[in-house]
Every structure is written in C-alpha cells, then in structure tokens.
PDB file of C-alpha atoms in Angstrom:
ATOM      1  CA  MET F   1    -119.189 -76.086  73.701  1.00 50.00           C
ATOM      2  CA  LEU F   2    -119.184 -73.437  76.432  1.00 48.00           C
ATOM      3  CA  GLY F   3    -116.712 -73.480  79.294  1.00 52.00           C
ATOM      4  CA  PHE F   4    -117.871 -73.000  82.875  1.00 44.00           C
ATOM      5  CA  LYS F   5    -117.051 -69.286  82.730  1.00 50.00           C
ATOM      6  CA  HIS F   6    -119.216 -68.742  79.649  1.00 45.00           C
ATOM      7  CA  MET F   7    -121.989 -71.021  80.925  1.00 42.00           C
ATOM      8  CA  GLY F   8    -122.307 -68.828  84.040  1.00 44.00           C
ATOM      9  CA  TRP F   9    -122.804 -65.736  81.888  1.00 42.00           C
ATOM     10  CA  ALA F  10    -125.295 -67.576  79.680  1.00 41.00           C
ATOM     11  CA  LEU F  11    -127.296 -68.677  82.737  1.00 38.00           C
ATOM     12  CA  ALA F  12    -127.212 -65.174  84.191  1.00 39.00           C
ATOM     13  CA  LEU F  13    -128.370 -63.682  80.885  1.00 39.00           C
ATOM     14  CA  GLY F  14    -131.168 -66.283  80.640  1.00 44.00           C
ATOM     15  CA  LEU F  15    -132.278 -65.454  84.182  1.00 38.00           C
ATOM     16  CA  LEU F  16    -132.351 -61.721  83.418  1.00 39.00           C
ATOM     17  CA  VAL F  17    -134.415 -62.317  80.274  1.00 40.00           C
ATOM     18  CA  THR F  18    -136.833 -64.507  82.255  1.00 41.00           C
ATOM     19  CA  LEU F  19    -137.160 -61.967  85.059  1.00 43.00           C
ATOM     20  CA  GLY F  20    -137.622 -59.161  82.539  1.00 44.00           C
ATOM     21  CA  GLY F  21    -140.473 -61.101  80.934  1.00 44.00           C
ATOM     22  CA  ALA F  22    -142.071 -61.658  84.338  1.00 43.00           C
ATOM     23  CA  ALA F  23    -141.829 -57.939  85.089  1.00 42.00           C
ATOM     24  CA  GLN F  24    -143.510 -57.137  81.775  1.00 43.00           C
ATOM     25  CA  ALA F  25    -146.319 -59.604  82.490  1.00 44.00           C
ATOM     26  CA  LYS F  26    -146.837 -58.065  85.952  1.00 46.00           C
ATOM     27  CA  ALA F  27    -146.903 -54.576  84.439  1.00 46.00           C
ATOM     28  CA  ALA F  28    -149.841 -55.662  82.256  1.00 56.00           C
ATOM     29  CA  ASP F  29    -152.036 -56.108  85.346  1.00 89.00           C
ATOM     30  CA  VAL F  30    -154.135 -53.267  86.745  1.00 95.00           C
ATOM     31  CA  ARG F  31    -156.285 -52.599  89.798  1.00 97.00           C
ATOM     32  CA  LEU F  32    -159.879 -51.516  89.293  1.00 97.00           C
ATOM     33  CA  LYS F  33    -161.772 -49.934  92.152  1.00 97.00           C
ATOM     34  CA  VAL F  34    -165.540 -50.099  91.708  1.00 97.00           C
ATOM     35  CA  ALA F  35    -168.003 -48.147  93.842  1.00 97.00           C
ATOM     36  CA  VAL F  36    -171.662 -49.052  93.352  1.00 97.00           C
ATOM     37  CA  ILE F  37    -173.780 -45.934  93.887  1.00 97.00           C
ATOM     38  CA  HIS F  38    -177.570 -45.609  94.046  1.00 97.00           C
ATOM     39  CA  ALA F  39    -178.889 -42.307  92.689  1.00 96.00           C
ATOM     40  CA  THR F  40    -182.454 -41.146  93.316  1.00 96.00           C
ATOM     41  CA  LYS F  41    -184.514 -37.973  93.036  1.00 94.00           C
ATOM     42  CA  ALA F  42    -185.704 -38.326  96.637  1.00 90.00           C
ATOM     43  CA  GLY F  43    -183.261 -35.898  98.222  1.00 83.00           C
ATOM     44  CA  GLY F  44    -181.762 -36.461 101.638  1.00 85.00           C
ATOM     45  CA  ALA F  45    -178.495 -36.323 103.516  1.00 89.00           C
ATOM     46  CA  LYS F  46    -175.201 -36.609 101.651  1.00 92.00           C
ATOM     47  CA  ASP F  47    -173.327 -39.891 101.996  1.00 96.00           C
ATOM     48  CA  PRO F  48    -169.963 -39.236 103.732  1.00 96.00           C
ATOM     49  CA  ALA F  49    -168.430 -42.120 101.741  1.00 96.00           C
ATOM     50  CA  LEU F  50    -168.940 -40.043  98.572  1.00 96.00           C
ATOM     51  CA  ARG F  51    -167.619 -36.705  99.830  1.00 94.00           C
ATOM     52  CA  LYS F  52    -164.688 -36.697  97.337  1.00 93.00           C
ATOM     53  CA  VAL F  53    -166.937 -37.284  94.320  1.00 94.00           C
ATOM     54  CA  GLN F  54    -170.243 -35.710  95.443  1.00 94.00           C
ATOM     55  CA  GLY F  55    -169.786 -32.583  93.325  1.00 94.00           C
ATOM     56  CA  ALA F  56    -168.834 -34.569  90.224  1.00 95.00           C
ATOM     57  CA  LEU F  57    -171.851 -36.861  90.681  1.00 96.00           C
ATOM     58  CA  GLU F  58    -174.218 -33.890  91.045  1.00 94.00           C
ATOM     59  CA  LYS F  59    -172.776 -32.303  87.913  1.00 95.00           C
ATOM     60  CA  ALA F  60    -172.769 -35.474  85.792  1.00 94.00           C
ATOM     61  CA  PHE F  61    -176.163 -36.725  86.969  1.00 94.00           C
ATOM     62  CA  GLY F  62    -178.014 -33.432  87.468  1.00 90.00           C
ATOM     63  CA  GLY F  63    -181.485 -34.954  87.508  1.00 90.00           C
ATOM     64  CA  TYR F  64    -180.674 -36.895  90.687  1.00 95.00           C
ATOM     65  CA  THR F  65    -180.449 -35.324  94.127  1.00 92.00           C
ATOM     66  CA  MET F  66    -179.355 -38.158  96.416  1.00 96.00           C
ATOM     67  CA  PHE F  67    -176.371 -40.463  95.997  1.00 96.00           C
ATOM     68  CA  LYS F  68    -175.591 -43.357  98.309  1.00 97.00           C
ATOM     69  CA  GLN F  69    -172.700 -45.801  98.080  1.00 97.00           C
ATOM     70  CA  LEU F  70    -174.073 -49.346  98.311  1.00 97.00           C
ATOM     71  CA  ALA F  71    -170.883 -51.362  97.818  1.00 96.00           C
ATOM     72  CA  LYS F  72    -167.177 -50.991  97.144  1.00 97.00           C
ATOM     73  CA  HIS F  73    -164.921 -53.501  95.366  1.00 97.00           C
ATOM     74  CA  ASP F  74    -161.180 -53.622  94.732  1.00 97.00           C
ATOM     75  CA  LEU F  75    -160.378 -55.901  91.774  1.00 97.00           C
ATOM     76  CA  LYS F  76    -157.040 -57.053  90.420  1.00 96.00           C
ATOM     77  CA  LEU F  77    -157.475 -57.439  86.678  1.00 96.00           C
ATOM     78  CA  THR F  78    -155.158 -59.712  84.734  1.00 95.00           C
ATOM     79  CA  LYS F  79    -155.198 -59.411  80.960  1.00 95.00           C
ATOM     80  CA  GLY F  80    -157.832 -61.695  79.451  1.00 95.00           C
ATOM     81  CA  GLN F  81    -159.396 -62.859  82.741  1.00 95.00           C
ATOM     82  CA  ALA F  82    -162.850 -61.677  83.845  1.00 95.00           C
ATOM     83  CA  GLU F  83    -163.623 -60.532  87.381  1.00 96.00           C
ATOM     84  CA  GLN F  84    -167.220 -60.362  88.630  1.00 96.00           C
ATOM     85  CA  VAL F  85    -169.049 -57.877  90.848  1.00 96.00           C
ATOM     86  CA  VAL F  86    -172.536 -58.708  92.142  1.00 94.00           C
ATOM     87  CA  LEU F  87    -174.843 -55.710  91.821  1.00 94.00           C
ATOM     88  CA  PRO F  88    -177.667 -54.842  94.261  1.00 94.00           C
ATOM     89  CA  ASN F  89    -180.256 -55.538  91.538  1.00 89.00           C
ATOM     90  CA  GLY F  90    -179.236 -59.216  91.486  1.00 89.00           C
ATOM     91  CA  ARG F  91    -177.201 -59.018  88.286  1.00 91.00           C
ATOM     92  CA  SER F  92    -173.460 -59.497  87.920  1.00 93.00           C
ATOM     93  CA  ALA F  93    -171.108 -57.095  86.192  1.00 95.00           C
ATOM     94  CA  SER F  94    -168.042 -58.553  84.509  1.00 96.00           C
ATOM     95  CA  PHE F  95    -164.794 -56.646  83.918  1.00 97.00           C
ATOM     96  CA  THR F  96    -162.064 -58.040  81.626  1.00 97.00           C
ATOM     97  CA  TYR F  97    -158.776 -56.200  81.147  1.00 96.00           C
ATOM     98  CA  GLN F  98    -157.824 -56.101  77.448  1.00 95.00           C
ATOM     99  CA  GLY F  99    -154.621 -54.067  77.645  1.00 93.00           C
ATOM    100  CA  PRO F 100    -153.283 -50.557  77.105  1.00 93.00           C
ATOM    101  CA  ALA F 101    -155.053 -48.219  74.664  1.00 90.00           C
ATOM    102  CA  GLY F 102    -152.494 -45.474  74.281  1.00 83.00           C
ATOM    103  CA  ALA F 103    -150.914 -43.185  76.818  1.00 83.00           C
ATOM    104  CA  HIS F 104    -152.628 -43.418  80.229  1.00 87.00           C
ATOM    105  CA  GLN F 105    -155.684 -45.308  78.917  1.00 93.00           C
ATOM    106  CA  HIS F 106    -156.643 -48.973  79.029  1.00 95.00           C
ATOM    107  CA  ASN F 107    -159.352 -51.080  77.404  1.00 95.00           C
ATOM    108  CA  ILE F 108    -161.765 -52.893  79.705  1.00 96.00           C
ATOM    109  CA  LYS F 109    -164.590 -55.124  78.477  1.00 96.00           C
ATOM    110  CA  PHE F 110    -167.656 -54.429  80.604  1.00 95.00           C
ATOM    111  CA  ALA F 111    -170.592 -56.824  80.456  1.00 95.00           C
ATOM    112  CA  VAL F 112    -173.756 -57.556  82.395  1.00 92.00           C
ATOM    113  CA  PRO F 113    -174.897 -60.961  81.095  1.00 85.00           C
ATOM    114  CA  ASP F 114    -178.647 -60.639  81.831  1.00 80.00           C
ATOM    115  CA  SER F 115    -178.886 -57.322  79.984  1.00 84.00           C
ATOM    116  CA  LYS F 116    -177.834 -55.893  76.647  1.00 84.00           C
ATOM    117  CA  VAL F 117    -174.639 -54.437  78.102  1.00 88.00           C
ATOM    118  CA  ASP F 118    -171.513 -55.857  76.466  1.00 91.00           C
ATOM    119  CA  ILE F 119    -169.182 -52.993  75.620  1.00 92.00           C
ATOM    120  CA  ASP F 120    -165.527 -52.060  75.419  1.00 93.00           C
ATOM    121  CA  VAL F 121    -164.700 -49.083  77.615  1.00 93.00           C
ATOM    122  CA  ARG F 122    -161.525 -47.020  77.400  1.00 94.00           C
ATOM    123  CA  LEU F 123    -160.690 -46.035  80.978  1.00 94.00           C
ATOM    124  CA  PRO F 124    -158.212 -43.321  81.907  1.00 93.00           C
ATOM    125  CA  MET F 125    -155.551 -44.294  84.438  1.00 93.00           C
ATOM    126  CA  ASN F 126    -155.881 -42.590  87.860  1.00 94.00           C
ATOM    127  CA  ARG F 127    -159.120 -40.757  86.977  1.00 94.00           C
ATOM    128  CA  MET F 128    -162.739 -41.439  87.875  1.00 94.00           C
ATOM    129  CA  PHE F 129    -165.039 -42.813  85.182  1.00 94.00           C
ATOM    130  CA  TYR F 130    -168.801 -43.308  85.592  1.00 94.00           C
ATOM    131  CA  GLN F 131    -170.916 -46.017  83.966  1.00 93.00           C
ATOM    132  CA  ALA F 132    -174.632 -45.718  84.707  1.00 91.00           C
ATOM    133  CA  GLY F 133    -178.113 -46.596  83.594  1.00 83.00           C
ATOM    134  CA  PHE F 134    -179.360 -49.679  85.416  1.00 89.00           C
ATOM    135  CA  LYS F 135    -182.713 -49.042  87.058  1.00 91.00           C
ATOM    136  CA  HIS F 136    -182.791 -49.847  90.752  1.00 93.00           C
ATOM    137  CA  ASP F 137    -185.239 -49.134  93.582  1.00 92.00           C
ATOM    138  CA  GLY F 138    -186.749 -45.904  92.211  1.00 93.00           C
ATOM    139  CA  GLY F 139    -183.474 -44.617  90.774  1.00 94.00           C
ATOM    140  CA  ILE F 140    -180.416 -45.825  88.932  1.00 95.00           C
ATOM    141  CA  LEU F 141    -177.148 -47.566  89.724  1.00 96.00           C
ATOM    142  CA  ILE F 142    -173.933 -45.768  88.926  1.00 96.00           C
ATOM    143  CA  LEU F 143    -170.622 -47.621  88.801  1.00 96.00           C
ATOM    144  CA  ALA F 144    -167.750 -45.310  89.702  1.00 96.00           C
ATOM    145  CA  LEU F 145    -164.639 -46.886  88.163  1.00 96.00           C
ATOM    146  CA  TYR F 146    -161.102 -45.928  89.119  1.00 96.00           C
ATOM    147  CA  LEU F 147    -158.204 -47.656  87.345  1.00 96.00           C
ATOM    148  CA  ARG F 148    -154.716 -47.784  88.882  1.00 94.00           C
ATOM    149  CA  PRO F 149    -151.498 -49.627  88.144  1.00 90.00           C
ATOM    150  CA  LEU F 150    -150.598 -52.481  90.463  1.00 85.00           C
TER     151      LEU F 150
END
C-alpha cells in the first residue's frame, strides 16, 4: 500500500502520462486549406486572390489561360474523420486524414462520391499540391491543397 507521499507522485506521474497522450493525439491533427479554382482557356484578367500561385498554375496547367478562385475552405482534419467541401459543380469532395507518411508528408483520402474519384493522396506539409480534372463551366476545377500542422 502506498503512503500519501508516494500516492502524490503516482498521481502526478499518471497526470503527466495522460497529458502526454493528449498532446500526441492533438499532434495527429492537421489543417487543410482548400482553394477551389476554375481554369478556362478564355483568357482575361488575373485574379488577385491567386497572385501567389498564378505562375505555378500557369506552369502546371499550361493549356489554360485564366484562373479564378471560386471558394476557399479551412478544414481541421482529425485522423479517421471525413470533412466535406461542396464544389461549384454540385458535388462534394471528402477529405479524411489517415496519418503521417514519412518525413513531412501525410496521407489524405480524397473522394468525390458521385464520381470515380476515391484515392489516397500523399500531401507534403507546408507546400502547395494541386488536384484537378473535374469539368466545370467550359473549363476544369482545380483544388489547391495546402497542409499545415495545427
């Protein structure tokens, strides 16, 4: 049987272990920023909301000449739980955090239920990643994904 002195240390140690576990669970969460961009071949003025990524968009999607940000979302992803984003074409995109995938990369399940898209994507932390291909209003939709720690 433990005396009061030893019980205090045992309680303190138990509290530290519990708090350490909570910190690990929190560290498993990530923030995903999603910009929904419409790309067309129509030309036109540059969207000021895309000034930081305009050059990268033009390089990656060379056949398109106009890019316009239609929506912006900031999602907190908890491991195993899906978060939804409604797309301008009436579909919903689902993002589920699956956990780390090595140094500075994380696995995200990306699905659009009313299409054939149901893939695992390995996203780099703190770097832009583009997922594209959905036809929309004479062009395509591009999802600019940016993953950050919470």
